[in-house]
Amino acid sequence: GAVVSQHPSWVICKSGTSVKIECRSLDFQATTMFWYRQFPKQSLMLMATSNEGSKATYEQGVEKDKFLINHASLTLSTLTVTSAHPEDSSFYICSVPDRYNEQFFGPGTRLTVL
Amino acid sequence: GESVGLHLPTLSVQEGDNSIINCAYSNSASDYFIWYKQESGKGPQFIIDIRSNMDKRQGQRVTVLLNKTVKHLSLQIAATQPGDSAVYFCAEIGSGTYKYIFGTGTRLKVLA
């Protein structure tokens, strides 16, 4: 399987600022990565599919201009929350599918917007 | 399979007892199912999976049962330990798709 890391593990920012979250596949080259959001006491909701070398695919209801995704290489995808607001406070988790399409999840990033 | 509401169902069991966590999935076309364990502040951790051509699969201390007739999945944990305390999610994956749909989750509390 894939070993996945995220950075930072937590971040606190002021309302209106932008925050970048990194997802790295440490031992597997991934042409696809997934970004999930998880609100407290709720389940994981798929936000978007990150595609290396092309545009991300966003799920219905997710604003692509607010959640910018860049899949810069086969081991790195970044999610930038632009002009963050308190309602964007959440736990953001990425996953990397292996060649059998089994997803391996990162440890998550806790975003708190003040 | 989408989560609603602000309260996770909670299952409390005595240490050493068996736990059964249930999940109703949404899509009859889903053909692959996974149970995940999520500890506070961490990402989901794979526990066990099952494909739709099976109705039971066993791992170490865990068993997954699949009832396609009623679209129901369960996770059985034998001899529950304090380290099993976490939130458990089922995920369903449709045939020909890579998208995981997560269930609402159940919090398991193990009482000493």
XYZ file of C-alpha atoms in Angstrom:
226
model
C 0.000 0.000 0.000
C 0.843 3.670 -0.083
C 2.259 5.707 2.792
C 0.687 9.147 2.854
C 1.717 12.249 4.759
C 0.061 15.635 5.159
C 1.477 18.973 6.145
C 0.699 20.785 8.295
C -1.099 18.558 10.772
C -2.940 21.556 12.106
C -3.211 25.216 11.199
C -4.956 28.240 12.659
C -5.504 31.243 10.437
C -7.394 34.497 10.356
C -10.556 34.898 8.351
C -9.823 36.065 4.816
C -6.397 34.481 4.531
C -5.443 31.524 2.355
C -4.080 28.261 3.624
C -2.187 25.610 1.715
C -2.298 21.942 2.723
C 0.099 19.414 1.245
C -0.496 15.742 0.618
C 2.483 13.546 -0.201
C 2.636 9.962 -1.336
C 5.903 8.787 0.160
C 6.392 5.462 -1.537
C 4.012 5.342 -4.461
C 3.650 7.435 -7.563
C 0.074 8.602 -7.714
C -1.550 10.071 -10.782
C -4.674 10.515 -8.723
C -5.223 11.693 -5.161
C -8.433 12.457 -3.325
C -9.336 15.262 -0.945
C -11.960 14.804 1.747
C -13.448 17.115 4.317
C -14.732 15.963 7.664
C -16.730 18.176 10.019
C -16.843 17.295 13.725
C -18.815 14.151 14.466
C -19.537 13.639 10.797
C -18.351 11.350 8.074
C -15.797 11.964 5.359
C -17.121 13.777 2.327
C -15.248 13.637 -0.935
C -14.420 17.144 -2.134
C -12.391 16.564 -5.249
C -10.182 14.259 -7.241
C -6.713 15.595 -7.891
C -5.238 14.585 -11.242
C -1.549 14.871 -12.018
C -0.985 17.099 -15.002
C -4.603 18.120 -15.449
C -7.436 19.894 -13.697
C -9.000 18.542 -10.570
C -12.506 17.135 -10.648
C -14.768 18.642 -8.010
C -17.786 17.073 -6.401
C -21.133 18.775 -6.627
C -21.405 21.720 -4.271
C -17.658 22.206 -3.835
C -16.426 25.577 -5.088
C -13.408 25.071 -7.302
C -12.347 28.703 -6.982
C -12.333 28.442 -3.222
C -10.580 25.103 -2.940
C -7.689 25.227 -5.366
C -6.018 21.920 -6.091
C -2.646 21.520 -7.723
C -1.229 18.095 -8.450
C 2.307 19.229 -9.154
C 3.991 15.849 -9.322
C 3.297 12.165 -8.919
C 3.959 12.455 -5.200
C 2.458 15.816 -4.255
C -0.987 17.350 -4.318
C -1.842 20.633 -2.630
C -5.191 21.995 -1.499
C -5.383 25.742 -1.001
C -8.345 27.116 0.896
C -8.651 30.651 -0.409
C -10.155 33.486 1.639
C -10.898 31.116 4.442
C -13.863 31.732 6.715
C -14.855 30.129 10.007
C -17.250 27.773 8.239
C -14.252 26.307 6.398
C -12.886 25.059 9.705
C -12.726 21.324 9.317
C -10.501 18.279 9.156
C -9.077 17.851 5.662
C -7.873 14.391 4.676
C -6.235 13.225 1.492
C -5.962 9.715 0.153
C -3.856 7.958 -2.415
C -5.156 4.963 -4.359
C -2.728 2.175 -5.085
C -2.669 0.201 -8.312
C -5.608 -1.878 -7.079
C -7.572 1.325 -6.391
C -7.492 0.765 -2.677
C -7.219 4.143 -0.959
C -4.670 4.924 1.720
C -5.413 7.926 3.869
C -3.190 10.632 5.201
C -3.244 11.643 8.868
C -5.377 14.699 8.169
C -4.985 18.449 8.648
C -7.065 20.304 11.209
C -7.925 23.793 9.934
C -9.298 26.377 12.336
C -10.301 29.731 10.918
C -10.726 32.491 13.466
C -24.192 6.859 2.642
C -23.893 10.599 3.325
C -23.646 11.764 6.886
C -26.384 13.880 8.361
C -26.807 15.371 11.777
C -24.294 16.241 14.445
C -24.357 13.147 16.610
C -22.559 9.924 15.970
C -24.318 6.786 17.191
C -22.381 5.370 20.100
C -21.883 1.766 21.065
C -20.583 1.100 24.566
C -19.239 -2.352 25.371
C -17.434 -3.905 28.270
C -13.830 -4.826 27.754
C -13.632 -8.439 26.653
C -17.130 -8.535 25.176
C -17.830 -8.783 21.464
C -18.865 -5.678 19.522
C -21.129 -5.510 16.509
C -21.187 -2.319 14.459
C -23.725 -1.972 11.692
C -23.865 -0.028 8.471
C -26.590 0.393 5.880
C -25.203 1.168 2.458
C -27.005 3.061 -0.221
C -26.161 1.675 -3.632
C -27.158 -1.837 -4.643
C -24.553 -1.624 -7.420
C -21.688 -1.212 -4.941
C -19.449 -4.230 -5.137
C -16.649 -3.499 -2.716
C -16.897 -2.548 0.939
C -14.338 -1.521 3.513
C -14.433 -0.912 7.242
C -12.222 1.856 8.613
C -11.229 2.799 12.136
C -10.598 6.464 12.894
C -9.038 7.615 16.124
C -9.447 11.197 17.236
C -7.426 13.607 15.135
C -6.179 10.937 12.751
C -6.979 9.676 9.286
C -9.011 6.509 8.659
C -7.193 3.242 9.087
C -8.108 0.153 7.028
C -9.517 -2.727 9.049
C -11.056 -5.240 6.675
C -12.717 -5.391 3.282
C -15.181 -7.604 1.475
C -16.339 -7.956 -2.101
C -19.932 -8.433 -3.109
C -19.387 -12.034 -4.174
C -18.805 -12.940 -0.529
C -21.049 -12.721 2.516
C -18.450 -13.154 5.213
C -14.767 -12.463 5.693
C -12.652 -12.936 8.754
C -9.517 -11.233 9.922
C -7.687 -11.151 13.182
C -10.390 -10.555 15.834
C -12.639 -8.958 13.215
C -15.330 -10.345 10.945
C -17.287 -8.517 8.278
C -20.709 -9.740 7.201
C -22.443 -8.577 4.052
C -26.151 -8.929 3.383
C -26.824 -7.692 -0.113
C -30.530 -8.381 0.105
C -31.044 -5.643 2.669
C -27.891 -3.653 1.825
C -26.414 -4.183 5.242
C -22.858 -4.529 6.406
C -21.639 -5.347 9.880
C -18.311 -5.431 11.656
C -17.822 -7.810 14.520
C -14.930 -7.303 16.900
C -14.137 -10.187 19.208
C -12.867 -9.648 22.744
C -13.037 -5.872 22.470
C -10.068 -4.057 23.944
C -9.597 -0.448 25.126
C -7.473 0.185 22.043
C -10.508 -0.543 19.900
C -12.161 2.669 21.102
C -12.573 4.824 18.011
C -15.068 5.813 15.349
C -15.771 3.141 12.763
C -16.891 3.909 9.221
C -18.010 1.673 6.431
C -17.246 2.694 2.871
C -18.896 1.422 -0.293
C -17.372 1.507 -3.738
C -19.416 1.085 -6.861
C -18.410 -1.189 -9.680
C -16.224 0.628 -12.183
C -15.724 3.655 -9.957
C -12.980 4.756 -7.621
C -15.201 6.885 -5.409
C -15.651 5.861 -1.820
C -18.948 6.716 -0.143
C -18.616 6.713 3.611
C -21.359 5.828 6.044
C -22.250 7.991 9.006
C -19.925 6.266 11.449
C -20.322 4.715 14.878
C -18.344 5.613 17.950
C -17.209 2.568 19.903
C -16.504 3.101 23.608
C -14.855 0.292 25.492
C -15.594 0.304 29.198
C -12.985 -1.062 31.562
